[in-house]
Short mmCIF file of C-alpha atoms in Angstrom, two decimals:
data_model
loop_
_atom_site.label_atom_id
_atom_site.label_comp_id
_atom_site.label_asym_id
_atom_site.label_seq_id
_atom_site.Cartn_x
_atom_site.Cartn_y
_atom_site.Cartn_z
CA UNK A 1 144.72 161.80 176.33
CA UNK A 2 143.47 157.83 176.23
CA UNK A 3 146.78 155.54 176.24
CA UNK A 4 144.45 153.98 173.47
CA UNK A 5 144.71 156.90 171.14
CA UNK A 6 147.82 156.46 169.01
CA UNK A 7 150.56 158.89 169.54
CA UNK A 8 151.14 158.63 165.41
CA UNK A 9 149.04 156.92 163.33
CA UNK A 10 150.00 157.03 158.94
CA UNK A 11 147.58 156.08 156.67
CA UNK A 12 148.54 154.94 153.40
CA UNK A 13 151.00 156.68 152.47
CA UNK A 14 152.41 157.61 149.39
CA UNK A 15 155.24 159.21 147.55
CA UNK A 16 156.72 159.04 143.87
CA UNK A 17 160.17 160.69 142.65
CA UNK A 18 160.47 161.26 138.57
CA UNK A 19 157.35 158.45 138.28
CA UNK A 20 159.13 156.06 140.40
CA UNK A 21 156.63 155.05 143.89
CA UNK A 22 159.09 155.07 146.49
CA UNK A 23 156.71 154.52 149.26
CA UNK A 24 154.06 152.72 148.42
CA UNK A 25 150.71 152.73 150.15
CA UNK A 26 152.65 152.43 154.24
CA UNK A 27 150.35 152.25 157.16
CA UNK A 28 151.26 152.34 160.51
CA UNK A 29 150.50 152.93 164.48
CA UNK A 30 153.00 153.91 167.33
CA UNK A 31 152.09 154.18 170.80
CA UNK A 32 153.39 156.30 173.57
CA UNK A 33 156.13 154.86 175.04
CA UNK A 34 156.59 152.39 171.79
CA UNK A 35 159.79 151.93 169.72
CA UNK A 36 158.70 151.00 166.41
CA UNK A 37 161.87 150.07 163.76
CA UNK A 38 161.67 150.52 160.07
CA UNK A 39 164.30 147.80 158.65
CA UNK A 40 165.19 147.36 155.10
CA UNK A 41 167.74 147.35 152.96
CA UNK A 42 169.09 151.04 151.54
CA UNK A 43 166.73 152.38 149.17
CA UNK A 44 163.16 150.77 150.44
CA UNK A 45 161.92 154.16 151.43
CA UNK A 46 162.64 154.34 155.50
CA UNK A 47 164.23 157.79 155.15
CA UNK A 48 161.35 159.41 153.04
CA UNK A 49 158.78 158.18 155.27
CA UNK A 50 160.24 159.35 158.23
CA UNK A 51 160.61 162.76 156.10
CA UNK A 52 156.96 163.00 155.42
CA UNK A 53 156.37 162.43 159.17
CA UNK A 54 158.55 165.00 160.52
CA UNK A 55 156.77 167.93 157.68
CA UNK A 56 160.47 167.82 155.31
CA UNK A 57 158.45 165.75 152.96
CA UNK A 58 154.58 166.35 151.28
CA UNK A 59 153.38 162.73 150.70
CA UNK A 60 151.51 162.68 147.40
CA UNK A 61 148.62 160.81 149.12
CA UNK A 62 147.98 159.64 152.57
CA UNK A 63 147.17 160.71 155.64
CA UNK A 64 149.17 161.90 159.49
CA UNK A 65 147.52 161.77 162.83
CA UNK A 66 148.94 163.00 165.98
CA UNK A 67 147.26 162.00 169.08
CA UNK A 68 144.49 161.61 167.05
CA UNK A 69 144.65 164.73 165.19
CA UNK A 70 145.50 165.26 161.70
CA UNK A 71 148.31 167.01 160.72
CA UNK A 72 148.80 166.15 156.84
CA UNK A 73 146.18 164.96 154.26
CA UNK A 74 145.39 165.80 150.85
CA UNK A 75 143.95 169.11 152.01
CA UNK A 76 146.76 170.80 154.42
CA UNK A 77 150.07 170.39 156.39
CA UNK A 78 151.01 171.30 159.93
CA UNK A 79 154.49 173.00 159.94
CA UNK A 80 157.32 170.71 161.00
CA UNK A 81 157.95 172.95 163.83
CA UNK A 82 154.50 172.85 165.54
CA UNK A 83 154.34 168.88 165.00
CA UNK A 84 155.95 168.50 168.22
CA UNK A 85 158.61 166.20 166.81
CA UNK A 86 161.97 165.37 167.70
CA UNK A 87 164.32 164.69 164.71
CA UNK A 88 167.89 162.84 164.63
CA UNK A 89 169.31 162.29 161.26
CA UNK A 90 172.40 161.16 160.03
CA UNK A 91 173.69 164.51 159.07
CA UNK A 92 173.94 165.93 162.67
CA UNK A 93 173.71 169.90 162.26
CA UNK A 94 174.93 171.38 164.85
CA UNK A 95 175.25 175.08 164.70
CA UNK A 96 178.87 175.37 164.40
CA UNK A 97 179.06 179.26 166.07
CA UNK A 98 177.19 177.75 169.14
CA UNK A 99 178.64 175.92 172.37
CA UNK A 100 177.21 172.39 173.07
CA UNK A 101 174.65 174.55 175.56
CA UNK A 102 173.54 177.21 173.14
CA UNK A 103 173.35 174.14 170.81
CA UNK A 104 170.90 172.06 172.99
CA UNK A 105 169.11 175.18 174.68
CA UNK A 106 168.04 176.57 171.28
CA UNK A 107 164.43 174.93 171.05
CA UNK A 108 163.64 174.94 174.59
CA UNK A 109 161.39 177.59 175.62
CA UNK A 110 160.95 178.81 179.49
CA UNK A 111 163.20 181.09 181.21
CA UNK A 112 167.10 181.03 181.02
CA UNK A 113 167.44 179.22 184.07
CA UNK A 114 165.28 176.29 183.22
CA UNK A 115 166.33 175.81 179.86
CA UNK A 116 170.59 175.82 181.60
CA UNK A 117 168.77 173.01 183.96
CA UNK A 118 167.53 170.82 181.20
CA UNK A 119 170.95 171.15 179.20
CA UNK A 120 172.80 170.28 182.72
CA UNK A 121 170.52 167.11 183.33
CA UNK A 122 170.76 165.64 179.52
CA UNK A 123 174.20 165.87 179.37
CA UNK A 124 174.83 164.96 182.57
CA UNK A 125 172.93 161.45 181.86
CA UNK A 126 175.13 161.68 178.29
CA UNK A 127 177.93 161.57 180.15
CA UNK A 128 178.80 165.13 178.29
CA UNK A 129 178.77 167.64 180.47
CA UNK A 130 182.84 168.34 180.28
CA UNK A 131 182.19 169.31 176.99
CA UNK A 132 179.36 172.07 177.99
CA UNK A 133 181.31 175.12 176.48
CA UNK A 134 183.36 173.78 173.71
CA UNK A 135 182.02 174.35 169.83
CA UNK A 136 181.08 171.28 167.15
CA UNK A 137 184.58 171.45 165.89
CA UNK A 138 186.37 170.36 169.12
CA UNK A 139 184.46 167.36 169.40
CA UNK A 140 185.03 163.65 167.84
CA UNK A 141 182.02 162.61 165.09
CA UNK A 142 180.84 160.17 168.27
CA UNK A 143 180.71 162.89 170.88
CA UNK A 144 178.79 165.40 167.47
CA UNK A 145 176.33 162.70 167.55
CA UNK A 146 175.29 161.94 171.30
CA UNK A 147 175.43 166.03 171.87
CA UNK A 148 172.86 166.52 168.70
CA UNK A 149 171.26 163.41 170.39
CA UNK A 150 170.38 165.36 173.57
CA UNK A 151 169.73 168.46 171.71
CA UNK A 152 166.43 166.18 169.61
CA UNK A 153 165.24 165.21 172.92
CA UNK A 154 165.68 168.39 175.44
CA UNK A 155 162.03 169.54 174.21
CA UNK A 156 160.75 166.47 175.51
CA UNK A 157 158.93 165.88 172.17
CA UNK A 158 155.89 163.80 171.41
CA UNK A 159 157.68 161.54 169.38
CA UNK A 160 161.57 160.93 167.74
CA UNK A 161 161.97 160.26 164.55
CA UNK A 162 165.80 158.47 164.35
CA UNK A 163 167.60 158.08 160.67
CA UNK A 164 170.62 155.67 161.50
CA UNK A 165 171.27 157.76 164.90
CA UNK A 166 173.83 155.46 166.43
CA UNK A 167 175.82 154.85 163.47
CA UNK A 168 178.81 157.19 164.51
CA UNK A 169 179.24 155.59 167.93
CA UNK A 170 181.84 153.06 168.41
CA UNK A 171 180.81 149.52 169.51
CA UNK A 172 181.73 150.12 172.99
CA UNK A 173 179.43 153.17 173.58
CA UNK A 174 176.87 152.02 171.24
CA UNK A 175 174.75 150.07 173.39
CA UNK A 176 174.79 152.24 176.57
CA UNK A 177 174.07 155.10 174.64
CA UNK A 178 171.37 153.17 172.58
CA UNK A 179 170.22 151.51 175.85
CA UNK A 180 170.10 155.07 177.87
CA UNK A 181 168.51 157.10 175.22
CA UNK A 182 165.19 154.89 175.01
CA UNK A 183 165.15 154.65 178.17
CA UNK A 184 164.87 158.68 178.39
CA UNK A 185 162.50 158.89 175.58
CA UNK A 186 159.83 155.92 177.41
CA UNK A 187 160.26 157.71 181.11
CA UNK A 188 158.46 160.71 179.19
CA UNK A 189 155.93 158.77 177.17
CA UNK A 190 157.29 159.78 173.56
CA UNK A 191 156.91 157.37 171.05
CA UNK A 192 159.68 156.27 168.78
CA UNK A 193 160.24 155.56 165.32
CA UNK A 194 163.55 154.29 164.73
CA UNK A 195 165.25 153.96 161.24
CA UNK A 196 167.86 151.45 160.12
CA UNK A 197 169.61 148.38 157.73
CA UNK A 198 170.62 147.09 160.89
CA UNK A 199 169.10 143.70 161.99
CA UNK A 200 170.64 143.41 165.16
CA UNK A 201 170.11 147.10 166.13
CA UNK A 202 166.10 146.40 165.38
CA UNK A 203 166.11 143.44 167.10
CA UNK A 204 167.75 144.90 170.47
CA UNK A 205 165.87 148.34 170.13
CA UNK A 206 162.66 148.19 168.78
CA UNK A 207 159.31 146.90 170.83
CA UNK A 208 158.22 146.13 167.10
CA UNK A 209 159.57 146.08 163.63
CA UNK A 210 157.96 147.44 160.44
CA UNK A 211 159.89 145.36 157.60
CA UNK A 212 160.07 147.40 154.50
CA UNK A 213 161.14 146.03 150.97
CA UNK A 214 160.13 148.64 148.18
CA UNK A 215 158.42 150.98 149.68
CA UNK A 216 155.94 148.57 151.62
CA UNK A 217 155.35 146.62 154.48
CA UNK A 218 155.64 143.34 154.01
CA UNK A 219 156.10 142.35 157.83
CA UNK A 220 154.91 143.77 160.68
CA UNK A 221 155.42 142.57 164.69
CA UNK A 222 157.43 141.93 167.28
CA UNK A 223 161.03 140.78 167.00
CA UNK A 224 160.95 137.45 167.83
CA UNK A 225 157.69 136.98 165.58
CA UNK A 226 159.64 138.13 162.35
CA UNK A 227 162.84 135.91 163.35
CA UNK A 228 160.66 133.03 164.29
CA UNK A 229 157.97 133.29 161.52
CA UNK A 230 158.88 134.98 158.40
CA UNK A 231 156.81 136.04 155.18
CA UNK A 232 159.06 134.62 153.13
CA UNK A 233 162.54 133.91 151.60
CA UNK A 234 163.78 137.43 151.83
CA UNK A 235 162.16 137.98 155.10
CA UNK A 236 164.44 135.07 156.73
CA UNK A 237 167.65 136.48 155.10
CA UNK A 238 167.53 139.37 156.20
CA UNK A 239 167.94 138.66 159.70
CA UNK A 240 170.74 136.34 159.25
CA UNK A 241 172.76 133.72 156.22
CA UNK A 242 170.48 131.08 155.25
CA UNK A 243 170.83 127.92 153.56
CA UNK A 244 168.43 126.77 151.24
CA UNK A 245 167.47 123.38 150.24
CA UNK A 246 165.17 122.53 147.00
CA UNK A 247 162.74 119.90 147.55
CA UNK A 248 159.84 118.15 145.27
CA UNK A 249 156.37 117.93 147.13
CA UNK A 250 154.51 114.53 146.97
CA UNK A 251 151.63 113.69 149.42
CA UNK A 252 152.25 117.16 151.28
CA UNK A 253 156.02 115.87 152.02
CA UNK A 254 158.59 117.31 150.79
CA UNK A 255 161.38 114.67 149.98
CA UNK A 256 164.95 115.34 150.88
CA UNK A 257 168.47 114.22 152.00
CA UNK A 258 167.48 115.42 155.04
CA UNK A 259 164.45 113.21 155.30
CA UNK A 260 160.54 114.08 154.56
CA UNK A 261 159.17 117.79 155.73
CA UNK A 262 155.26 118.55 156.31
CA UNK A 263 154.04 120.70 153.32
CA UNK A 264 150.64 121.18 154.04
CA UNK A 265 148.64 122.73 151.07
CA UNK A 266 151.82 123.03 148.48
CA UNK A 267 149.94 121.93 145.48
CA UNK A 268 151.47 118.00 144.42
CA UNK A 269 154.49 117.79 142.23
CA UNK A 270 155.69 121.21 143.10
CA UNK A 271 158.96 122.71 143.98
CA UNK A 272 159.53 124.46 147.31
CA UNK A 273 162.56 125.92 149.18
CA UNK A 274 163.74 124.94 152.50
CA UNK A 275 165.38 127.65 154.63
CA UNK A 276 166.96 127.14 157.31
CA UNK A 277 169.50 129.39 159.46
CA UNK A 278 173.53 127.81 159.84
CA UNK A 279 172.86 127.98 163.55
CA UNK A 280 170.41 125.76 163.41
CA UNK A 281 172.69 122.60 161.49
CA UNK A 282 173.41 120.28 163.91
CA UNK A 283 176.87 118.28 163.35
CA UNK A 284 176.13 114.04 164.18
CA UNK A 285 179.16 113.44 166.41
CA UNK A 286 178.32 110.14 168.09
CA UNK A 287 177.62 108.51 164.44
CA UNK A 288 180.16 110.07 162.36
CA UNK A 289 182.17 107.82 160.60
CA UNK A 290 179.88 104.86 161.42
CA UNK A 291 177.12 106.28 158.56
CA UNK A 292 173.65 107.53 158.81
CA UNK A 293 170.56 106.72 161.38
CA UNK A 294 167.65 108.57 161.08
CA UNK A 295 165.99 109.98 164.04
CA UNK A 296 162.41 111.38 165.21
CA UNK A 297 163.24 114.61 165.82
CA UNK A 298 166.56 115.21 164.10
CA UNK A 299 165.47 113.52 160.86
CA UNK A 300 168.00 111.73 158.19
CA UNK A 301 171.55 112.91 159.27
CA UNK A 302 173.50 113.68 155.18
CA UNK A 303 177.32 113.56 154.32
CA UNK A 304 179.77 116.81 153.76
CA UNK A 305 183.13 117.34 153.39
CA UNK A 306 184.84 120.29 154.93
CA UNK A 307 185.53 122.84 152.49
CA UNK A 308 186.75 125.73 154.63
CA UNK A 309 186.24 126.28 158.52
CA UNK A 310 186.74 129.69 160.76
CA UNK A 311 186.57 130.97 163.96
CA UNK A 312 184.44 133.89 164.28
CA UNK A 313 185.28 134.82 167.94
CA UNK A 314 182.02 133.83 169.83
CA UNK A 315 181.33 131.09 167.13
CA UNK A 316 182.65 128.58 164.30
CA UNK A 317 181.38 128.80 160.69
CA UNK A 318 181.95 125.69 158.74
CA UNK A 319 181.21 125.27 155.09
CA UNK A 320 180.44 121.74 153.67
CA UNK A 321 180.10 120.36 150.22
CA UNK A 322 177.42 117.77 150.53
CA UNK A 323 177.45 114.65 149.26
CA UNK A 324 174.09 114.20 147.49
CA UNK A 325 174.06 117.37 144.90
CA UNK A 326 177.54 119.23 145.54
CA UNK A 327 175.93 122.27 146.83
CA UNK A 328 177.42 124.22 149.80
CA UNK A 329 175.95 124.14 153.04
CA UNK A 330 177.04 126.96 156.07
CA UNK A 331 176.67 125.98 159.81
CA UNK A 332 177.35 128.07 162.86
CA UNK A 333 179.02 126.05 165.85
CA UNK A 334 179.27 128.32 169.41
CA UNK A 335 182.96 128.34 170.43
CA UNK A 336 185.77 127.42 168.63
CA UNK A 337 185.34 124.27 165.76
CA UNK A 338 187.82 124.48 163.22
CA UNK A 339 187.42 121.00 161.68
CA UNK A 340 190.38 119.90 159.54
CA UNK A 341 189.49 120.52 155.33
CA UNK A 342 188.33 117.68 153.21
CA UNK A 343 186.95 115.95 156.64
CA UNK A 344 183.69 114.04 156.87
CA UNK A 345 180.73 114.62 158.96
CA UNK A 346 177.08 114.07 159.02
CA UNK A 347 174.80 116.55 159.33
CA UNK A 348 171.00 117.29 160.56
CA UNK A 349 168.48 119.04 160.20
CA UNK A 350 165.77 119.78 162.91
CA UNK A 351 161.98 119.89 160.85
CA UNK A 352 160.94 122.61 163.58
CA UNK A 353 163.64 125.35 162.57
CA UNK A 354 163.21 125.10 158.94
CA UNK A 355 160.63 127.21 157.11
CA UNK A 356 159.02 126.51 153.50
CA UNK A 357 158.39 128.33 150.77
CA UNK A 358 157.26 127.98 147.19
CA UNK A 359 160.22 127.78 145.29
CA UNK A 360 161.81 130.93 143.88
CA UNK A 361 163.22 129.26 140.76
#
């Protein structure tokens, strides 16, 4: 099979509940070997899609390839069982009247002696294999979830489909596990389709993320192209806080506190939005107190008063009331910055981590 061919390819897909589209028209292409992440917030149609994928779900249009095969159009449906697909919801379902064995070796085929080697090696790598004979019910949720976790990928399927699969692991086993797991799934080409709300669990897993807001795509690429160069308002939020700064457009500038920012084709006289991230704020120590100088690259440093500073453990977050229209403004300092309240401080801006937008108001 050509490493050109898709492993799964969807086709505008589409599915409606009760007259309501839920997903809307979704097109997309995994690889072998490729984690692709659908991330949205609750309710943008990530789980249904994956349904329809795995056979659960009948889209109402659309179409599924398979390594270049079809397996669900208008006209017919492959079985979810002869897909070929490896499926790890939420809801773990484990057979409670089955060991953590008979619970993995249940869809492997072969003879009784290769199927006990494959459970051996999984849970071996799972770090699981103490628990080889107990049942579901003498296991934490954490331990449920990484033995249903090797049970999804004992077949060695074509590709996963994941639904939130690391949510029951506590921070200090979710990354190995996470980390481990792909690295599993890539050493025998299967190609991954990864569901969460999680930003920072797309942006550590996935070789590219599918950014879903109701029930379409409205970003696709990799990681650092959808932090670095969002669609839009929404698109930058949802990777991290944002502040947001209202500006009136004259001559393709807009004009600010901050000093002027390039809006190239924003029609004159409009209204756009600045965003810009709190990490990116820089705090004016060498002039504070001795008042504003504008600078190249920084632009015009702007007054705020400390309303309210923590410590975050790797980072500061300090909120400031600004001088020049009494709105808040967030920024992120690494280590610890807890500036006393009611202090002043100027602030910049840098023009090359701000992104604009037509205004939203």
């Amino acid at each position: 099979m050509s490493s050109k061919i898709p492993r799964l390819e969807v086709e505008r897909l589409v599915r409606s509940f009760n007259g309501r589209t839920v997903v809307d028209a979704l097109s997309l292409q995994i690889m072998p070997k490729q984690v692709t992440c659908l991330l949205g917030p609750s309710g943008c149609g990530k789980s249904t899609t994956l349904r329809m994928i795995a056979g659960v779900e009948r889209p109402d249009e659309g179409t599924i390839w398979m390594d270049g095969e079809i397996v669900c159009d208008a006209k017919f449906s492959v079985p979810p069982e002869q897909r070929g697909i490896g499926l790890m919801f939420q809801d773990f379902s484990l057979f409670p009247h089955l060991s953590v064995a008979e619970n993995i070796a249940f869809g492997l085929t072969g003879s009784k002696d290769a199927k006990r080697s494959r459970v051996i090696e999984l849970l071996q790598q799972m770090d699981l294999l103490r628990y080889i004979e107990r049942y579901p019910h003498q296991l934490s949720g954490g331990e449920q979830q990484r033995v249903a976790l090797v049970r999804a990928m004992a077949p060695r399927p074509r590709i996963m489909l994941m639904d939130e699969p690391f949510s029951g692991l506590d921070n200090r086993l979710r990354d190995g596990i996470r980390d481990l797991t792909l690295r599993l799934l890539k050493a025998e080409d299967t190609a991954v389709l990864l569901v969460t709300h999680e930003p920072d669990e797309a942006m550590r897993m996935a070789d590219e993320i599918a950014l879903m807001r109701d029930g379409r795509i409205v970003q696709r690429g990799a990681p650092y192209n959808l932090y670095t160069r969002p669609v839009d308002h929404e698109a930058v939020a949802f990777f991290s806080d944002t502040n947001i700064l209202r500006a009136r457009v004259k001559g393709a500038l807009a004009l600010t506190p901050f000093g002027r920012f390039l809006a190239p084709g924003v029609p004159e006289d409009s209204m756009v939005d600045i965003v810009f991230r709190p990490q990116h704020v820089r705090i004016d120590f060498d002039r504070n107190g001795s008042g504003p100088l504008a600078t190249e690259s920084g632009g015009t440093p702007a007054r705020g008063i400390v309303e309210r500073a923590r410590f975050m453990g790797n980072e500061s977050l300090v909120e400031f009331r600004m001088d020049f229209d009494h709105s808040m403004l967030s920024a992120s300092i690494p280590g610890v910055f807890v500036p006393k309240i009611g202090r002043a401080m100027w602030l910049t801006v840098p023009r090359d981590k701000c992104f604009i937008f037509p205004s939203i108001e």
